[in-house]
Amino acid sequence: MLLSLFCGAGGLDLGFEAAGYEIGLAFDLRTDSIASYNHNREGAERGHVGDVSKLSLNDLDRLHQITFEPEGIIGGPPCQSFSRANTVYLEADPRHSLPLAYARLLKSLNQRKPVKFFVME
């Protein structure tokens, strides 16, 4: 079972699902992305609208309805704020810290039970 962060409509997740993995929980800030994510998958709605920078282990456990111990974590934090293609650098851009939010969740989950792998796109 995997945790998907910054999942968007689920393109990266689709690849992992095709490889035999199950997505336990998936998060994105955009409501339309999560609506598409859940619409295109049968069964339980695993996609949730949420700010990854504010997620805690308690949030994950509550949504999963049991202690959440994913085998892996996948996701691609938005890169617009630090991309070389960005010609307008704003110091206060909150997207700068999103890779650190990913790392914080990875560390917390790894302390609970070792995570076998992570993919940050």
CSV table of N, CA, C and O in Angstrom, one decimal:
chain,number,residue,atom,x,y,z
A,1,MET,N,0.9,-1.2,0.0
A,1,MET,CA,0.0,0.0,0.0
A,1,MET,C,0.9,1.2,0.0
A,1,MET,O,1.9,1.3,0.7
A,2,LEU,N,0.4,2.3,-0.8
A,2,LEU,CA,1.2,3.5,-0.9
A,2,LEU,C,0.5,4.7,-0.4
A,2,LEU,O,-0.7,4.7,-0.4
A,3,LEU,N,1.3,5.7,-0.1
A,3,LEU,CA,0.8,7.1,0.2
A,3,LEU,C,1.2,7.9,-1.0
A,3,LEU,O,2.4,7.9,-1.4
A,4,SER,N,0.2,8.6,-1.6
A,4,SER,CA,0.5,9.5,-2.7
A,4,SER,C,0.3,10.9,-2.3
A,4,SER,O,-0.8,11.3,-1.9
A,5,LEU,N,1.3,11.7,-2.5
A,5,LEU,CA,1.3,13.2,-2.1
A,5,LEU,C,1.3,14.0,-3.4
A,5,LEU,O,2.1,13.6,-4.3
A,6,PHE,N,0.6,15.1,-3.4
A,6,PHE,CA,0.5,16.0,-4.6
A,6,PHE,C,0.1,15.1,-5.8
A,6,PHE,O,0.7,15.2,-6.9
A,7,CYS,N,-0.9,14.3,-5.6
A,7,CYS,CA,-1.3,13.3,-6.6
A,7,CYS,C,-1.9,13.9,-7.9
A,7,CYS,O,-2.0,13.2,-8.9
A,8,GLY,N,-2.4,15.1,-7.9
A,8,GLY,CA,-3.1,15.6,-9.1
A,8,GLY,C,-4.2,14.7,-9.4
A,8,GLY,O,-4.9,14.1,-8.6
A,9,ALA,N,-4.4,14.4,-10.7
A,9,ALA,CA,-5.5,13.5,-11.2
A,9,ALA,C,-5.1,12.1,-11.1
A,9,ALA,O,-5.9,11.2,-11.4
A,10,GLY,N,-3.8,11.8,-10.8
A,10,GLY,CA,-3.4,10.4,-10.5
A,10,GLY,C,-2.6,9.8,-11.6
A,10,GLY,O,-2.5,8.5,-11.6
A,11,GLY,N,-1.9,10.5,-12.4
A,11,GLY,CA,-1.1,9.9,-13.4
A,11,GLY,C,0.1,9.0,-12.9
A,11,GLY,O,0.2,7.9,-13.4
A,12,LEU,N,0.8,9.5,-12.0
A,12,LEU,CA,1.9,8.7,-11.4
A,12,LEU,C,1.3,7.5,-10.7
A,12,LEU,O,1.9,6.4,-10.8
A,13,ASP,N,0.2,7.7,-10.0
A,13,ASP,CA,-0.4,6.6,-9.3
A,13,ASP,C,-0.9,5.5,-10.2
A,13,ASP,O,-0.8,4.3,-9.9
A,14,LEU,N,-1.4,5.9,-11.4
A,14,LEU,CA,-1.8,4.9,-12.4
A,14,LEU,C,-0.7,4.0,-12.7
A,14,LEU,O,-0.9,2.8,-12.9
A,15,GLY,N,0.5,4.5,-12.9
A,15,GLY,CA,1.7,3.7,-13.2
A,15,GLY,C,2.0,2.7,-12.1
A,15,GLY,O,2.2,1.5,-12.4
A,16,PHE,N,1.9,3.1,-10.9
A,16,PHE,CA,2.1,2.2,-9.7
A,16,PHE,C,1.0,1.2,-9.6
A,16,PHE,O,1.3,0.0,-9.3
A,17,GLU,N,-0.2,1.6,-9.9
A,17,GLU,CA,-1.3,0.7,-9.8
A,17,GLU,C,-1.2,-0.4,-10.9
A,17,GLU,O,-1.4,-1.6,-10.6
A,18,ALA,N,-0.7,0.0,-12.1
A,18,ALA,CA,-0.5,-1.0,-13.2
A,18,ALA,C,0.6,-2.0,-12.8
A,18,ALA,O,0.6,-3.1,-13.3
A,19,ALA,N,1.5,-1.5,-11.9
A,19,ALA,CA,2.6,-2.4,-11.5
A,19,ALA,C,2.2,-3.3,-10.3
A,19,ALA,O,3.0,-4.0,-9.7
A,20,GLY,N,0.9,-3.1,-9.9
A,20,GLY,CA,0.4,-4.0,-8.8
A,20,GLY,C,0.3,-3.4,-7.4
A,20,GLY,O,-0.1,-4.1,-6.5
A,21,TYR,N,0.6,-2.1,-7.3
A,21,TYR,CA,0.5,-1.4,-6.0
A,21,TYR,C,-0.9,-0.9,-5.8
A,21,TYR,O,-1.6,-0.5,-6.7
A,22,GLU,N,-1.3,-0.8,-4.5
A,22,GLU,CA,-2.6,-0.2,-4.1
A,22,GLU,C,-2.3,1.1,-3.5
A,22,GLU,O,-1.3,1.2,-2.7
A,23,ILE,N,-3.0,2.1,-3.9
A,23,ILE,CA,-2.9,3.4,-3.2
A,23,ILE,C,-3.8,3.5,-2.0
A,23,ILE,O,-5.0,3.3,-2.2
A,24,GLY,N,-3.3,3.6,-0.8
A,24,GLY,CA,-4.1,3.7,0.4
A,24,GLY,C,-4.7,5.0,0.6
A,24,GLY,O,-5.9,5.1,0.9
A,25,LEU,N,-3.9,6.1,0.4
A,25,LEU,CA,-4.4,7.4,0.6
A,25,LEU,C,-3.7,8.3,-0.5
A,25,LEU,O,-2.5,8.1,-0.7
A,26,ALA,N,-4.4,9.3,-1.0
A,26,ALA,CA,-3.8,10.2,-2.0
A,26,ALA,C,-4.3,11.6,-1.6
A,26,ALA,O,-5.4,11.8,-1.2
A,27,PHE,N,-3.4,12.6,-1.8
A,27,PHE,CA,-3.7,14.0,-1.4
A,27,PHE,C,-3.3,15.0,-2.5
A,27,PHE,O,-2.2,14.9,-3.1
A,28,ASP,N,-4.2,16.0,-2.7
A,28,ASP,CA,-3.8,17.1,-3.5
A,28,ASP,C,-4.7,18.3,-3.0
A,28,ASP,O,-5.7,18.1,-2.4
A,29,LEU,N,-4.2,19.5,-3.2
A,29,LEU,CA,-4.9,20.7,-2.8
A,29,LEU,C,-6.0,21.1,-3.7
A,29,LEU,O,-7.0,21.7,-3.2
A,30,ARG,N,-6.0,20.6,-4.9
A,30,ARG,CA,-7.0,21.0,-5.9
A,30,ARG,C,-8.3,20.1,-5.9
A,30,ARG,O,-8.1,18.9,-6.1
A,31,THR,N,-9.4,20.6,-5.6
A,31,THR,CA,-10.7,19.9,-5.6
A,31,THR,C,-11.0,19.2,-6.9
A,31,THR,O,-11.4,18.0,-6.9
A,32,ASP,N,-10.8,19.9,-8.0
A,32,ASP,CA,-11.1,19.3,-9.3
A,32,ASP,C,-10.2,18.0,-9.6
A,32,ASP,O,-10.6,17.0,-10.1
A,33,SER,N,-8.9,18.1,-9.2
A,33,SER,CA,-8.0,17.0,-9.3
A,33,SER,C,-8.4,15.8,-8.6
A,33,SER,O,-8.4,14.7,-9.1
A,34,ILE,N,-8.9,16.0,-7.3
A,34,ILE,CA,-9.3,14.9,-6.5
A,34,ILE,C,-10.6,14.3,-7.0
A,34,ILE,O,-10.8,13.1,-7.0
A,35,ALA,N,-11.5,15.2,-7.5
A,35,ALA,CA,-12.8,14.7,-8.1
A,35,ALA,C,-12.4,13.7,-9.3
A,35,ALA,O,-13.0,12.7,-9.4
A,36,SER,N,-11.5,14.1,-10.1
A,36,SER,CA,-11.1,13.3,-11.2
A,36,SER,C,-10.4,12.0,-10.8
A,36,SER,O,-10.7,11.0,-11.3
A,37,TYR,N,-9.5,12.2,-9.8
A,37,TYR,CA,-8.8,11.0,-9.2
A,37,TYR,C,-9.8,10.0,-8.8
A,37,TYR,O,-9.7,8.8,-9.1
A,38,ASN,N,-10.8,10.4,-8.0
A,38,ASN,CA,-11.7,9.4,-7.4
A,38,ASN,C,-12.7,8.9,-8.5
A,38,ASN,O,-13.1,7.7,-8.5
A,39,HIS,N,-13.1,9.7,-9.4
A,39,HIS,CA,-14.0,9.3,-10.5
A,39,HIS,C,-13.4,8.2,-11.4
A,39,HIS,O,-14.1,7.3,-11.8
A,40,ASN,N,-12.1,8.2,-11.6
A,40,ASN,CA,-11.5,7.3,-12.5
A,40,ASN,C,-11.0,6.0,-11.8
A,40,ASN,O,-10.3,5.2,-12.4
A,41,ARG,N,-11.4,5.8,-10.6
A,41,ARG,CA,-11.0,4.6,-9.8
A,41,ARG,C,-12.2,4.0,-9.2
A,41,ARG,O,-13.0,4.6,-8.6
A,42,GLU,N,-12.3,2.7,-9.3
A,42,GLU,CA,-13.4,1.9,-8.7
A,42,GLU,C,-13.2,1.7,-7.3
A,42,GLU,O,-12.0,1.7,-6.8
A,43,GLY,N,-14.2,1.6,-6.5
A,43,GLY,CA,-14.1,1.3,-5.1
A,43,GLY,C,-14.1,2.5,-4.2
A,43,GLY,O,-14.5,3.6,-4.6
A,44,ALA,N,-13.4,2.3,-3.1
A,44,ALA,CA,-13.4,3.4,-2.1
A,44,ALA,C,-12.7,4.6,-2.6
A,44,ALA,O,-11.7,4.5,-3.4
A,45,GLU,N,-13.1,5.8,-2.2
A,45,GLU,CA,-12.5,7.0,-2.6
A,45,GLU,C,-11.2,7.2,-1.7
A,45,GLU,O,-11.3,7.5,-0.5
A,46,ARG,N,-10.1,7.1,-2.4
A,46,ARG,CA,-8.8,7.2,-1.6
A,46,ARG,C,-8.2,8.6,-1.8
A,46,ARG,O,-7.3,8.9,-1.1
A,47,GLY,N,-8.7,9.4,-2.7
A,47,GLY,CA,-8.2,10.7,-3.0
A,47,GLY,C,-8.9,11.7,-2.0
A,47,GLY,O,-10.1,11.6,-1.9
A,48,HIS,N,-8.1,12.6,-1.4
A,48,HIS,CA,-8.6,13.6,-0.5
A,48,HIS,C,-8.0,14.9,-0.8
A,48,HIS,O,-6.8,15.1,-1.1
A,49,VAL,N,-8.9,15.9,-0.7
A,49,VAL,CA,-8.4,17.3,-0.8
A,49,VAL,C,-7.7,17.6,0.5
A,49,VAL,O,-8.3,17.5,1.6
A,50,GLY,N,-6.4,18.1,0.4
A,50,GLY,CA,-5.7,18.4,1.7
A,50,GLY,C,-4.4,19.1,1.3
A,50,GLY,O,-3.8,18.8,0.3
A,51,ASP,N,-4.0,19.9,2.3
A,51,ASP,CA,-2.7,20.6,2.2
A,51,ASP,C,-1.7,19.7,2.8
A,51,ASP,O,-1.6,19.5,4.0
A,52,VAL,N,-0.8,19.2,2.0
A,52,VAL,CA,0.2,18.3,2.4
A,52,VAL,C,1.1,18.9,3.5
A,52,VAL,O,1.5,18.2,4.4
A,53,SER,N,1.3,20.2,3.5
A,53,SER,CA,2.2,20.8,4.5
A,53,SER,C,1.5,20.8,5.9
A,53,SER,O,2.2,21.0,6.8
A,54,LYS,N,0.2,20.5,5.9
A,54,LYS,CA,-0.5,20.4,7.2
A,54,LYS,C,-0.9,19.0,7.6
A,54,LYS,O,-1.5,18.8,8.7
A,55,LEU,N,-0.6,18.0,6.8
A,55,LEU,CA,-0.9,16.6,7.2
A,55,LEU,C,-0.1,16.1,8.3
A,55,LEU,O,1.1,16.3,8.4
A,56,SER,N,-0.8,15.3,9.2
A,56,SER,CA,-0.1,14.7,10.3
A,56,SER,C,-0.4,13.2,10.3
A,56,SER,O,-1.3,12.7,9.5
A,57,LEU,N,0.4,12.4,11.0
A,57,LEU,CA,0.1,11.0,11.1
A,57,LEU,C,-1.3,10.7,11.6
A,57,LEU,O,-2.0,9.8,11.2
A,58,ASN,N,-1.8,11.6,12.6
A,58,ASN,CA,-3.1,11.4,13.1
A,58,ASN,C,-4.2,11.6,11.9
A,58,ASN,O,-5.2,10.9,11.9
A,59,ASP,N,-3.9,12.5,11.0
A,59,ASP,CA,-4.8,12.7,9.9
A,59,ASP,C,-4.8,11.5,9.0
A,59,ASP,O,-5.9,11.0,8.6
A,60,LEU,N,-3.7,10.9,8.7
A,60,LEU,CA,-3.6,9.7,7.9
A,60,LEU,C,-4.3,8.6,8.5
A,60,LEU,O,-5.1,7.9,7.9
A,61,ASP,N,-4.1,8.4,9.8
A,61,ASP,CA,-4.7,7.3,10.5
A,61,ASP,C,-6.2,7.4,10.5
A,61,ASP,O,-7.0,6.5,10.3
A,62,ARG,N,-6.7,8.6,10.8
A,62,ARG,CA,-8.2,8.9,10.8
A,62,ARG,C,-8.8,8.6,9.5
A,62,ARG,O,-9.8,7.9,9.4
A,63,LEU,N,-8.2,9.0,8.4
A,63,LEU,CA,-8.7,8.8,7.1
A,63,LEU,C,-8.6,7.4,6.6
A,63,LEU,O,-9.5,6.9,5.9
A,64,HIS,N,-7.6,6.7,7.1
A,64,HIS,CA,-7.4,5.3,6.7
A,64,HIS,C,-8.2,4.4,7.6
A,64,HIS,O,-8.4,3.2,7.3
A,65,GLN,N,-8.7,4.9,8.7
A,65,GLN,CA,-9.5,4.2,9.7
A,65,GLN,C,-8.7,3.1,10.5
A,65,GLN,O,-9.3,2.2,11.1
A,66,ILE,N,-7.4,3.2,10.4
A,66,ILE,CA,-6.5,2.3,11.2
A,66,ILE,C,-5.1,2.9,11.0
A,66,ILE,O,-4.9,3.7,10.2
A,67,THR,N,-4.2,2.4,11.8
A,67,THR,CA,-2.8,2.9,11.7
A,67,THR,C,-2.3,2.8,10.3
A,67,THR,O,-2.4,1.7,9.8
A,68,PHE,N,-1.9,3.9,9.7
A,68,PHE,CA,-1.5,3.9,8.3
A,68,PHE,C,0.0,3.6,8.3
A,68,PHE,O,0.8,4.4,8.8
A,69,GLU,N,0.4,2.5,7.6
A,69,GLU,CA,1.8,2.1,7.5
A,69,GLU,C,2.1,1.8,6.1
A,69,GLU,O,2.2,0.6,5.7
A,70,PRO,N,2.2,2.8,5.2
A,70,PRO,CA,2.4,2.5,3.8
A,70,PRO,C,3.8,1.9,3.5
A,70,PRO,O,4.8,2.1,4.2
A,71,GLU,N,3.8,1.0,2.5
A,71,GLU,CA,5.1,0.4,2.0
A,71,GLU,C,6.0,1.4,1.3
A,71,GLU,O,7.2,1.4,1.4
A,72,GLY,N,5.3,2.4,0.7
A,72,GLY,CA,6.1,3.4,0.0
A,72,GLY,C,5.3,4.7,-0.1
A,72,GLY,O,4.1,4.8,0.1
A,73,ILE,N,6.0,5.8,-0.5
A,73,ILE,CA,5.4,7.1,-0.6
A,73,ILE,C,5.8,7.6,-2.0
A,73,ILE,O,7.0,7.5,-2.4
A,74,ILE,N,4.8,8.1,-2.8
A,74,ILE,CA,5.1,8.6,-4.1
A,74,ILE,C,4.5,10.0,-4.2
A,74,ILE,O,3.6,10.4,-3.5
A,75,GLY,N,5.1,10.8,-5.1
A,75,GLY,CA,4.5,12.1,-5.3
A,75,GLY,C,5.5,13.1,-6.0
A,75,GLY,O,6.7,12.9,-6.0
A,76,GLY,N,4.9,14.2,-6.5
A,76,GLY,CA,5.7,15.2,-7.1
A,76,GLY,C,5.2,16.6,-6.7
A,76,GLY,O,4.3,17.1,-7.2
A,77,PRO,N,6.0,17.1,-5.7
A,77,PRO,CA,5.6,18.5,-5.2
A,77,PRO,C,5.7,19.5,-6.4
A,77,PRO,O,6.6,19.3,-7.3
A,78,PRO,N,4.9,20.5,-6.4
A,78,PRO,CA,4.9,21.5,-7.5
A,78,PRO,C,6.3,22.1,-7.5
A,78,PRO,O,6.9,22.4,-6.5
A,79,CYS,N,6.8,22.2,-8.7
A,79,CYS,CA,8.2,22.7,-8.9
A,79,CYS,C,8.3,24.2,-9.4
A,79,CYS,O,9.4,24.7,-9.6
A,80,GLN,N,7.1,24.8,-9.7
A,80,GLN,CA,7.1,26.1,-10.3
A,80,GLN,C,8.0,27.1,-9.6
A,80,GLN,O,8.6,28.0,-10.2
A,81,SER,N,8.0,27.0,-8.2
A,81,SER,CA,8.6,28.1,-7.5
A,81,SER,C,10.2,28.0,-7.6
A,81,SER,O,10.9,29.0,-7.4
A,82,PHE,N,10.7,26.8,-7.9
A,82,PHE,CA,12.2,26.7,-8.0
A,82,PHE,C,12.7,26.2,-9.3
A,82,PHE,O,13.8,25.9,-9.5
A,83,SER,N,11.8,26.1,-10.3
A,83,SER,CA,12.1,25.7,-11.6
A,83,SER,C,13.0,26.8,-12.3
A,83,SER,O,12.8,28.0,-12.1
A,84,ARG,N,13.9,26.3,-13.1
A,84,ARG,CA,14.7,27.3,-13.9
A,84,ARG,C,13.9,28.1,-14.9
A,84,ARG,O,14.3,29.1,-15.3
A,85,ALA,N,12.7,27.5,-15.2
A,85,ALA,CA,11.8,28.2,-16.2
A,85,ALA,C,11.1,29.4,-15.5
A,85,ALA,O,10.5,30.2,-16.2
A,86,ASN,N,11.1,29.4,-14.2
A,86,ASN,CA,10.5,30.5,-13.5
A,86,ASN,C,11.3,31.8,-13.6
A,86,ASN,O,12.4,31.8,-13.1
A,87,THR,N,10.8,32.8,-14.2
A,87,THR,CA,11.5,34.0,-14.4
A,87,THR,C,11.2,35.0,-13.3
A,87,THR,O,11.8,36.1,-13.2
A,88,VAL,N,10.2,34.7,-12.4
A,88,VAL,CA,9.8,35.6,-11.4
A,88,VAL,C,9.9,34.9,-10.1
A,88,VAL,O,9.0,34.2,-9.7
A,89,TYR,N,11.0,35.0,-9.4
A,89,TYR,CA,11.3,34.3,-8.1
A,89,TYR,C,10.7,35.2,-7.0
A,89,TYR,O,11.0,36.3,-6.8
A,90,LEU,N,9.7,34.6,-6.3
A,90,LEU,CA,9.1,35.2,-5.1
A,90,LEU,C,9.6,34.5,-3.9
A,90,LEU,O,9.3,33.3,-3.7
A,91,GLU,N,10.3,35.2,-3.0
A,91,GLU,CA,10.8,34.6,-1.8
A,91,GLU,C,9.7,34.0,-0.9
A,91,GLU,O,9.9,33.1,-0.2
A,92,ALA,N,8.5,34.7,-0.9
A,92,ALA,CA,7.4,34.2,0.0
A,92,ALA,C,6.6,33.1,-0.6
A,92,ALA,O,5.5,32.8,-0.1
A,93,ASP,N,7.0,32.6,-1.8
A,93,ASP,CA,6.2,31.5,-2.4
A,93,ASP,C,6.1,30.3,-1.5
A,93,ASP,O,7.1,29.7,-1.2
A,94,PRO,N,4.9,29.9,-1.0
A,94,PRO,CA,4.7,28.8,-0.1
A,94,PRO,C,5.1,27.5,-0.7
A,94,PRO,O,5.4,26.5,0.0
A,95,ARG,N,5.2,27.4,-2.1
A,95,ARG,CA,5.6,26.1,-2.7
A,95,ARG,C,7.0,25.8,-2.5
A,95,ARG,O,7.4,24.6,-2.6
A,96,HIS,N,7.9,26.7,-2.1
A,96,HIS,CA,9.3,26.4,-1.8
A,96,HIS,C,9.4,25.3,-0.7
A,96,HIS,O,10.3,24.5,-0.8
A,97,SER,N,8.5,25.3,0.2
A,97,SER,CA,8.7,24.4,1.4
A,97,SER,C,7.9,23.0,1.1
A,97,SER,O,8.0,22.2,2.0
A,98,LEU,N,7.3,22.8,0.0
A,98,LEU,CA,6.5,21.6,-0.2
A,98,LEU,C,7.4,20.3,-0.3
A,98,LEU,O,7.0,19.3,0.3
A,99,PRO,N,8.6,20.4,-0.9
A,99,PRO,CA,9.4,19.2,-0.8
A,99,PRO,C,9.8,18.8,0.7
A,99,PRO,O,10.0,17.7,1.0
A,100,LEU,N,10.0,19.9,1.5
A,100,LEU,CA,10.3,19.6,2.9
A,100,LEU,C,9.1,19.0,3.6
A,100,LEU,O,9.2,18.2,4.5
A,101,ALA,N,7.8,19.4,3.3
A,101,ALA,CA,6.6,18.7,3.8
A,101,ALA,C,6.6,17.3,3.5
A,101,ALA,O,6.3,16.4,4.3
A,102,TYR,N,6.9,16.9,2.2
A,102,TYR,CA,7.0,15.5,1.8
A,102,TYR,C,8.0,14.8,2.7
A,102,TYR,O,7.8,13.7,3.2
A,103,ALA,N,9.2,15.4,2.8
A,103,ALA,CA,10.3,14.8,3.6
A,103,ALA,C,9.9,14.6,5.1
A,103,ALA,O,10.2,13.6,5.7
A,104,ARG,N,9.1,15.6,5.6
A,104,ARG,CA,8.7,15.5,7.0
A,104,ARG,C,7.7,14.3,7.2
A,104,ARG,O,7.9,13.5,8.2
A,105,LEU,N,6.8,14.1,6.3
A,105,LEU,CA,5.9,13.0,6.4
A,105,LEU,C,6.6,11.7,6.2
A,105,LEU,O,6.4,10.7,6.9
A,106,LEU,N,7.6,11.6,5.3
A,106,LEU,CA,8.4,10.4,5.1
A,106,LEU,C,9.1,10.1,6.4
A,106,LEU,O,9.1,8.9,6.8
A,107,LYS,N,9.7,11.1,7.0
A,107,LYS,CA,10.4,10.8,8.3
A,107,LYS,C,9.5,10.3,9.3
A,107,LYS,O,9.9,9.3,10.0
A,108,SER,N,8.4,10.9,9.5
A,108,SER,CA,7.4,10.5,10.5
A,108,SER,C,6.9,9.0,10.3
A,108,SER,O,6.9,8.2,11.2
A,109,LEU,N,6.6,8.7,9.1
A,109,LEU,CA,6.1,7.4,8.8
A,109,LEU,C,7.3,6.4,8.9
A,109,LEU,O,7.0,5.3,9.4
A,110,ASN,N,8.5,6.8,8.5
A,110,ASN,CA,9.6,5.9,8.6
A,110,ASN,C,10.0,5.6,10.1
A,110,ASN,O,10.4,4.5,10.4
A,111,GLN,N,9.7,6.5,11.0
A,111,GLN,CA,9.9,6.3,12.4
A,111,GLN,C,8.9,5.3,13.0
A,111,GLN,O,9.2,4.6,13.9
A,112,ARG,N,7.7,5.4,12.4
A,112,ARG,CA,6.6,4.5,12.9
A,112,ARG,C,6.9,3.0,12.4
A,112,ARG,O,6.8,2.1,13.2
A,113,LYS,N,7.2,2.9,11.1
A,113,LYS,CA,7.6,1.6,10.5
A,113,LYS,C,8.4,1.9,9.3
A,113,LYS,O,7.9,2.7,8.5
A,114,PRO,N,9.5,1.3,9.1
A,114,PRO,CA,10.4,1.6,8.0
A,114,PRO,C,9.6,1.6,6.6
A,114,PRO,O,8.9,0.6,6.3
A,115,VAL,N,9.7,2.6,5.9
A,115,VAL,CA,9.1,2.7,4.6
A,115,VAL,C,10.1,2.1,3.6
A,115,VAL,O,11.3,2.5,3.6
A,116,LYS,N,9.7,1.2,2.7
A,116,LYS,CA,10.6,0.5,1.8
A,116,LYS,C,11.2,1.4,0.7
A,116,LYS,O,12.3,1.2,0.3
A,117,PHE,N,10.4,2.3,0.3
A,117,PHE,CA,10.9,3.2,-0.8
A,117,PHE,C,10.0,4.5,-0.9
A,117,PHE,O,9.0,4.5,-0.3
A,118,PHE,N,10.6,5.4,-1.5
A,118,PHE,CA,9.9,6.6,-1.9
A,118,PHE,C,10.3,7.1,-3.3
A,118,PHE,O,11.4,6.9,-3.7
A,119,VAL,N,9.4,7.8,-4.0
A,119,VAL,CA,9.7,8.3,-5.3
A,119,VAL,C,9.2,9.8,-5.2
A,119,VAL,O,8.0,10.0,-4.9
A,120,MET,N,10.1,10.7,-5.4
A,120,MET,CA,9.7,12.1,-5.5
A,120,MET,C,10.1,12.6,-6.9
A,120,MET,O,11.2,12.5,-7.3
A,121,GLU,N,9.0,12.9,-7.6
A,121,GLU,CA,9.2,13.3,-9.1
A,121,GLU,C,9.5,14.7,-9.2
A,121,GLU,O,9.0,15.6,-8.5
